[in-house]
Short mmCIF file of C-alpha atoms and ligand atoms in Angstrom, two decimals:
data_model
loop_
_atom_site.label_atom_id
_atom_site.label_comp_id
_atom_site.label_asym_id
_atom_site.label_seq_id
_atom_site.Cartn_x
_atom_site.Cartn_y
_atom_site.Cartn_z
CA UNK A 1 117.90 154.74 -34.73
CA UNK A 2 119.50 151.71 -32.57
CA UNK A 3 118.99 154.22 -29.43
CA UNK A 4 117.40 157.45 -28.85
CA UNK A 5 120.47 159.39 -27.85
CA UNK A 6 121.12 162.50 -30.36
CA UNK A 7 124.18 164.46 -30.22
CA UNK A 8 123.18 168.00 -30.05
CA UNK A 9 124.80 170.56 -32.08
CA UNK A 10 127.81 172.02 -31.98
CA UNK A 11 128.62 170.71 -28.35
CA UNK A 12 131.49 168.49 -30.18
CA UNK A 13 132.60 170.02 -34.13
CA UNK A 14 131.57 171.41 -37.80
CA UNK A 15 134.36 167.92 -38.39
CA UNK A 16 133.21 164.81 -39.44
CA UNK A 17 136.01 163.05 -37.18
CA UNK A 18 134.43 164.16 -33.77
CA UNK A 19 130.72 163.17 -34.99
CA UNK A 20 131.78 159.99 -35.99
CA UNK A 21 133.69 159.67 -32.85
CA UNK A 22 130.03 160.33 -30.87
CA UNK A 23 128.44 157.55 -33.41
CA UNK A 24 131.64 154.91 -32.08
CA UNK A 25 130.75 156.07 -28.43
CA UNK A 26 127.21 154.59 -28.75
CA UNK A 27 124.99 158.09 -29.93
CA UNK A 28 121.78 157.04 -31.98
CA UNK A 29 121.91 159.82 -34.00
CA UNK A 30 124.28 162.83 -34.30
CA UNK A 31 124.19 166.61 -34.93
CA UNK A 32 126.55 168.44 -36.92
CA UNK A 33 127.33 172.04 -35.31
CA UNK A 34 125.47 174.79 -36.57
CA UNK A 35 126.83 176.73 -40.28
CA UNK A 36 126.28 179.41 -42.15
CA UNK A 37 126.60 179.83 -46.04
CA UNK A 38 130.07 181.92 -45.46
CA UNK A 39 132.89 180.86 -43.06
CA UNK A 40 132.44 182.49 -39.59
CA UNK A 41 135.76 182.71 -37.02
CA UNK A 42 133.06 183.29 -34.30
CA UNK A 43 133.90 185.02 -30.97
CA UNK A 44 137.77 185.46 -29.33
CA UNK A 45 138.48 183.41 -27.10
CA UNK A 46 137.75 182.50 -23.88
CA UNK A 47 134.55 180.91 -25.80
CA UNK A 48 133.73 178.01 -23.40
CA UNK A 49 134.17 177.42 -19.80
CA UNK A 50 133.06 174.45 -17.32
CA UNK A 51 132.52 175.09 -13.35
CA UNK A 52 131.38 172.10 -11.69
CA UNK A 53 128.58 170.87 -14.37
CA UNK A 54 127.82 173.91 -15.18
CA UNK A 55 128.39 175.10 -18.99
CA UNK A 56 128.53 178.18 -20.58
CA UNK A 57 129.63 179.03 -23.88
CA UNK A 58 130.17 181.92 -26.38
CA UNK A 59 131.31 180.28 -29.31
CA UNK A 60 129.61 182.52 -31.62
CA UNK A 61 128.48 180.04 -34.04
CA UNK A 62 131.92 179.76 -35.60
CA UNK A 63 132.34 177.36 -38.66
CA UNK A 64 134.01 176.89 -42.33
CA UNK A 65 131.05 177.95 -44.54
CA UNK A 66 128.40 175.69 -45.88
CA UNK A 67 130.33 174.42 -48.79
CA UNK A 68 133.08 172.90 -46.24
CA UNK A 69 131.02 171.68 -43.69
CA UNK A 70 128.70 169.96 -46.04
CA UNK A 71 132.22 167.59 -47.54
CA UNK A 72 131.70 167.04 -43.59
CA UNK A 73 128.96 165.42 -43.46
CA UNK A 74 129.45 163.66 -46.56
CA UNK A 75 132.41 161.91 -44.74
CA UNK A 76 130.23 161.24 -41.17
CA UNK A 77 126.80 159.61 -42.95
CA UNK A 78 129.83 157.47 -44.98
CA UNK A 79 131.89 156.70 -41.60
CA UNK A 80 129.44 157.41 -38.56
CA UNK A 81 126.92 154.70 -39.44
CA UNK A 82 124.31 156.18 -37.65
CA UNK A 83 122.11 159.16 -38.99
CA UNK A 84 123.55 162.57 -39.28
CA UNK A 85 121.66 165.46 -39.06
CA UNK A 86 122.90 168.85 -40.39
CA UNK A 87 122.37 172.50 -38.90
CA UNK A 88 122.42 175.78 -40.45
CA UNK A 89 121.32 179.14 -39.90
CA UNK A 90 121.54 182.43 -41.08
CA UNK A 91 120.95 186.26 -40.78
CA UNK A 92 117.62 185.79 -43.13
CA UNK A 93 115.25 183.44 -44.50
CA UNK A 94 116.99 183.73 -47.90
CA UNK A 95 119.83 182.65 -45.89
CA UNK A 96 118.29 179.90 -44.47
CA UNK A 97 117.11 178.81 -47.91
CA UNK A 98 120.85 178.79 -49.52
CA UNK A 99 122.74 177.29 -46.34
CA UNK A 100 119.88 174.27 -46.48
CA UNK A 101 119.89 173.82 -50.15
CA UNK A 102 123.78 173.76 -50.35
CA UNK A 103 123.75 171.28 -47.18
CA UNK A 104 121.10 169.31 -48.89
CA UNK A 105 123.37 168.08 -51.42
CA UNK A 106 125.36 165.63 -48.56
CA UNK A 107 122.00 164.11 -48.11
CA UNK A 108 121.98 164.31 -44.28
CA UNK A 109 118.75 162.61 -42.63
CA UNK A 110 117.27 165.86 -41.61
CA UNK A 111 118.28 169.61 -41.72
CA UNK A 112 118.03 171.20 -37.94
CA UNK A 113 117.48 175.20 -38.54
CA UNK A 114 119.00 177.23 -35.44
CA UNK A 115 117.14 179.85 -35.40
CA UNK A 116 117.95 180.36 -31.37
CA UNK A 117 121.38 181.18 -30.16
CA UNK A 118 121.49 183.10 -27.59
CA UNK A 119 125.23 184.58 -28.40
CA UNK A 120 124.82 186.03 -31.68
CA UNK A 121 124.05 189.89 -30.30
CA UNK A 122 122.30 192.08 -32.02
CA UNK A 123 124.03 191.47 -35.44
CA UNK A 124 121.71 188.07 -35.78
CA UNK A 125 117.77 188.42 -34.44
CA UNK A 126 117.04 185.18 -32.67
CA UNK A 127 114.44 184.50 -35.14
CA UNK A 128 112.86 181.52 -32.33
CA UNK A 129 111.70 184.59 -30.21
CA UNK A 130 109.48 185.98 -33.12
CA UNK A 131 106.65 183.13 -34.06
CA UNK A 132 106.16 185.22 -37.56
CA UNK A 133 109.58 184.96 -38.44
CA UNK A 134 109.48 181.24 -36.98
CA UNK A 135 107.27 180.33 -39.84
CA UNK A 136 108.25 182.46 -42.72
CA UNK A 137 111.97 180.81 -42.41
CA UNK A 138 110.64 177.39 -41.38
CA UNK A 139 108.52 178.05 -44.53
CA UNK A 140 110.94 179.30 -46.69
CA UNK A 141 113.18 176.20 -46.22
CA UNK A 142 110.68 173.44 -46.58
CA UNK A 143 109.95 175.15 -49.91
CA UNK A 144 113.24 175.16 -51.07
CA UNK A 145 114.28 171.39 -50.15
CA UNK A 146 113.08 167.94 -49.69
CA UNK A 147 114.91 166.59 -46.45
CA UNK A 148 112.45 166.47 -43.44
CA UNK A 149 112.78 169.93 -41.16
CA UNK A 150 113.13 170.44 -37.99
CA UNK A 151 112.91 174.34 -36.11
CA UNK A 152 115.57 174.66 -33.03
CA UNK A 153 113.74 176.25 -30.31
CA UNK A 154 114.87 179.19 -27.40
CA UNK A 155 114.03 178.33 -24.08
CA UNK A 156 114.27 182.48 -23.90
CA UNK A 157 111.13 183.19 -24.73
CA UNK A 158 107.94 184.35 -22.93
CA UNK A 159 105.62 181.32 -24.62
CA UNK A 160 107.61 177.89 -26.47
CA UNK A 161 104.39 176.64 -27.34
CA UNK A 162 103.23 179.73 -29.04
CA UNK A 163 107.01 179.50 -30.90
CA UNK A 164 106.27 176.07 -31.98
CA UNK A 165 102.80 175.86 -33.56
CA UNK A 166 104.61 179.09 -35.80
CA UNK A 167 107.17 176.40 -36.49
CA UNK A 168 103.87 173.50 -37.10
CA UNK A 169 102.24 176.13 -39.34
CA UNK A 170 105.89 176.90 -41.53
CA UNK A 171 105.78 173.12 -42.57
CA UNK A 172 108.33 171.81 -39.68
CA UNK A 173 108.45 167.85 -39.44
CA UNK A 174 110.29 168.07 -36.43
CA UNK A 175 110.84 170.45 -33.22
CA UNK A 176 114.54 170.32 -31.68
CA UNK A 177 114.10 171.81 -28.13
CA UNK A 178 115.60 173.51 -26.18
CA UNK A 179 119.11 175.58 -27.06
CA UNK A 180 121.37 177.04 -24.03
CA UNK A 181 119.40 179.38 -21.32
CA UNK A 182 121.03 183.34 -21.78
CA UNK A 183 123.48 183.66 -19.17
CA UNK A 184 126.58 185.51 -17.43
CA UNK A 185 129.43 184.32 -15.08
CA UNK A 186 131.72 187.00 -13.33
CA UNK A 187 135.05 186.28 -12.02
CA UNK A 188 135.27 188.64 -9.35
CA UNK A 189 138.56 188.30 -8.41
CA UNK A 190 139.71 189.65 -12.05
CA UNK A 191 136.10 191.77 -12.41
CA UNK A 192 135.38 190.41 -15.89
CA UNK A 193 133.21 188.10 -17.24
CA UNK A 194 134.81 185.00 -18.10
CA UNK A 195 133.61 184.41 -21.24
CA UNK A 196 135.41 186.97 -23.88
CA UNK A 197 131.79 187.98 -25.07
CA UNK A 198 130.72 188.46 -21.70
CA UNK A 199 127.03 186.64 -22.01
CA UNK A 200 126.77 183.60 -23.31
CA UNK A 201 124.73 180.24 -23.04
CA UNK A 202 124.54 178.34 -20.24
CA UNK A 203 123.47 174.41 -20.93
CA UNK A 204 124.44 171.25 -18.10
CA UNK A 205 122.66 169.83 -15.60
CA UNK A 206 120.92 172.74 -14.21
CA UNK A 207 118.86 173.64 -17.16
CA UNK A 208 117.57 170.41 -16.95
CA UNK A 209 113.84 171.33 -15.31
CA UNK A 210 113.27 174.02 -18.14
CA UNK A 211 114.39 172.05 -20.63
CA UNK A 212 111.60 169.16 -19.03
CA UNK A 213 109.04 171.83 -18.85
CA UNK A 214 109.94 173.84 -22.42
CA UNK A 215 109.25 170.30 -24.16
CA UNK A 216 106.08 169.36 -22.09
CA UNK A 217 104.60 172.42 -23.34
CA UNK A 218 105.67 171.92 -26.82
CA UNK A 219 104.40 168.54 -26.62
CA UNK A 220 100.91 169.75 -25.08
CA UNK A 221 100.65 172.16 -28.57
CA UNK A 222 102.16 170.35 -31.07
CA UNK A 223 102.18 166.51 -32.30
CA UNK A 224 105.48 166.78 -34.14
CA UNK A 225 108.24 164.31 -32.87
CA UNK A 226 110.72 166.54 -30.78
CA UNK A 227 114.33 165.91 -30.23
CA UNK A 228 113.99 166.67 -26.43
CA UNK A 229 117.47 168.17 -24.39
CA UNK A 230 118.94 170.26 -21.86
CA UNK A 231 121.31 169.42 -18.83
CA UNK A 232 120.41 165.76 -19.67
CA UNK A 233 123.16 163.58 -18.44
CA UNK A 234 122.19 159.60 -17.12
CA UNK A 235 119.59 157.04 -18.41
CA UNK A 236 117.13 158.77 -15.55
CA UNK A 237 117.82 161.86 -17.24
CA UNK A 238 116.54 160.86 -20.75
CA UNK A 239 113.54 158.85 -19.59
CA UNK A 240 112.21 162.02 -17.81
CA UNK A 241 112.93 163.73 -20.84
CA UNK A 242 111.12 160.65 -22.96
CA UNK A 243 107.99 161.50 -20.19
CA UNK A 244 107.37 164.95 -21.06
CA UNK A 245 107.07 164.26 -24.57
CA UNK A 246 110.17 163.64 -26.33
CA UNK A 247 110.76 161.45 -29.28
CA UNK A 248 114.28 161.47 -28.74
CA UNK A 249 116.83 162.62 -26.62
CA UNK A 250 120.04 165.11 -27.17
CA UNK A 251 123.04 164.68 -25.53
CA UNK A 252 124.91 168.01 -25.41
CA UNK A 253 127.40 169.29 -23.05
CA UNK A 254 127.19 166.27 -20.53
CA UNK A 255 130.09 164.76 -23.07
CA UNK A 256 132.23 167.60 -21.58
CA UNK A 257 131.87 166.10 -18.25
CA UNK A 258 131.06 162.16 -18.72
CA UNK A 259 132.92 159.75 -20.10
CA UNK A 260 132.03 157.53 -22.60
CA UNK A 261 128.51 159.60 -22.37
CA UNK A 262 126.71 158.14 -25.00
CA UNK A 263 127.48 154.57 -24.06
CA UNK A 264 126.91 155.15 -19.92
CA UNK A 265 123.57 156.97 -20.81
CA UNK A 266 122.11 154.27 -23.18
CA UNK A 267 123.29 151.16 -20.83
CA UNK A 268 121.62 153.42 -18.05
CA UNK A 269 118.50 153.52 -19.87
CA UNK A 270 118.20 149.90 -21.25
CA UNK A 271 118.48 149.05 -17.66
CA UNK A 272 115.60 151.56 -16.57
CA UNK A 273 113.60 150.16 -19.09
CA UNK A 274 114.07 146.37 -18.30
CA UNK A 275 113.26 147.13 -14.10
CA UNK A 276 110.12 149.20 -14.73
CA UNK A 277 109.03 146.47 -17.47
CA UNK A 278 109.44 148.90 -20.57
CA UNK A 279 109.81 146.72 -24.02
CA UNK A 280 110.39 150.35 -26.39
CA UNK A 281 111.18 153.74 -25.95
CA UNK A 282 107.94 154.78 -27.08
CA UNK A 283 106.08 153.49 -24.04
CA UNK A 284 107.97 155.78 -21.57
CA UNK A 285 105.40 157.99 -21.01
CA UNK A 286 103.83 160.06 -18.11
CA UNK A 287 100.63 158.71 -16.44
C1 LIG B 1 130.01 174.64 -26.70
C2 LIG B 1 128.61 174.60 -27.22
C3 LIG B 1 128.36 174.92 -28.56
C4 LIG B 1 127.06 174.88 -29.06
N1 LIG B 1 126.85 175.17 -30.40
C5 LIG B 1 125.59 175.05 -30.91
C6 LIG B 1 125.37 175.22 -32.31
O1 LIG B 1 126.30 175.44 -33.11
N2 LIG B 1 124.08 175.11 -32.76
C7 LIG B 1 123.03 174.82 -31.95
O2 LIG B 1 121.89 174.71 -32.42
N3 LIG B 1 123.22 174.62 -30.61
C8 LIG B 1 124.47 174.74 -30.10
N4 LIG B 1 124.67 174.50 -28.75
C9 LIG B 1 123.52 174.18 -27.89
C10 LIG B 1 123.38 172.65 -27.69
O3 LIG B 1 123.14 172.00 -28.92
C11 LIG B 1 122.23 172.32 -26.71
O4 LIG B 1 121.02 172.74 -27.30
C12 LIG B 1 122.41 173.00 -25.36
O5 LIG B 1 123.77 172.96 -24.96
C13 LIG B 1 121.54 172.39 -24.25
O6 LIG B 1 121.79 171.01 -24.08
P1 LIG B 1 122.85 170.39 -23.00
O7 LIG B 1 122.51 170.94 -21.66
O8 LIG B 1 122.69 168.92 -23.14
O9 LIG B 1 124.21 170.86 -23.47
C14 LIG B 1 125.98 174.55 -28.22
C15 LIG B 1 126.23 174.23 -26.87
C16 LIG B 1 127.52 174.25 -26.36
C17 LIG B 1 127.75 173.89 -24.92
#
């Protein structure tokens, strides 16, 4: 990767044009947004709303189906120059299984399994809450394909670290960490939730010290790379990340609120790095 920025998924599209579009605004890597193995129109609208920097979203993990998505990506690892990794989840491990093998096929540089959004009700378990069913779906994938794995982790959970030795144990090669916080905004002038599902995820800046602590932990219990984010939005922002143990850093909704994100953030870090005497990435660490 020329820079450790990631874009996270689903924060811009299941389309090829908007990834590549991250890739030409100076992203390292980039995330494709999350699919299933059928086509999903996801929650009504409103799904998404910004107050401040403060996100929250309800999109309800909408997308065209594996089979689409994965022409996608065939289009963004030809166009984005940059490597593309793919996400999928699905109600099951054999679900899992068929979305990744299927998605396999485009040859993306690693498969992401979200197996933690927060806005899927009780219709999908969020399997990142459960460290069994962590490992029998981390497992079940690695089995069924050869591109490196890595488990998407909940910051809703009682114990991450617990969550991601399940996720060692299953055969992951990588941890992604952490999805949105469960949350709620009320407009009390019209005495309804905002968003049409009513709860939904919030990500931005403010989730930033969970997301810091969620991936120190993970980094305490596991020594799998991580793809560290949450509410990380300047070059400051992504070297604390880098300190509590991140390999590399995801870039999520602060593209909703900063322009030219990728390239402000990476400047903002080279420049970090030259003052405190850094020469890689790998050397920001704590003390
Ligand atoms: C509008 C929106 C859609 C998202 N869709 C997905 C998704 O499809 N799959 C997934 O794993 N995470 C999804 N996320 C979570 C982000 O990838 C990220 O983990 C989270 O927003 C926290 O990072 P941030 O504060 O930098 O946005 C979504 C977030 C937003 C704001």
């Amino acid at each position: 990767m020329r820079n450790p920025l990631v874009l996270s998924a689903g924060v811009r599209s299941n389309y090829a044009d908007l990834l590549i579009r991250a890739a030409q605004e100076g992203a390292g890597a980039v995330t494709s947004k999350s699919c299933s193995i059928e086509p999903r129109p996801g929650h009504p609208n409103p799904t998404a709303m910004i107050h401040g920097q403060v996100v929250m979203n309800a999109v309800g993990l909408s997308n065209p189906g594996v089979k689409e998505e994965s022409e996608q990506i065939k289009k963004a690892i030809k166009e984005a120059g940059v490597p593309v990794i793919a996400s999928v989840f699905g109600k099951n491990a054999e679900e899992f299984v068929q979305a990744a093998k299927v998605m396999e096929t485009a040859k993306p540089a690693m498969i992401e399994l979200n197996i933690s959004c927060p806005n899927v009700g009780r219709e999908g378990r969020m399997f990142s809450a459960d460290p069994a069913a962590t490992e029998e779906i981390v497992r079940a994938v690695k089995k069924a394909v050869k591109l490196p794995v890595s488990a998407k982790l909940s910051p809703n959970v009682t114990d991450i670290a617990e969550i991601a030795i399940a996720a060692k144990k299953g055969g992951a090669d990588a941890i992604t960490a952490i999805n949105c916080l469960s949350g709620m905004w009320i407009d009390a002038y019209a005495r309804k939730p905002y968003l049409a599902n009513r709860i939904g995820g919030l990500s931005g800046p403010g989730i930033k010290p969970v997301a810091l602590r969620c991936v120190y932990q993970i980094r305490e219990a596991v020594d799998l790379p991580i793809i560290g984010g949450g509410g990380i939005a300047s070059g400051i922002d992504a070297a604390e990340m880098l300190m509590a143990g991140a390999t590399a850093v995801s870039i999520g909704s602060a593209v909703c609120y900063r322009k030219n994100a990728f390239g402000e953030i990476a400047k903002e870090l080279q420049e970090f790095m030259d003052k405190q005497g850094y020469s890689k990435v790998s050397d920001i660490k704590l003390e």
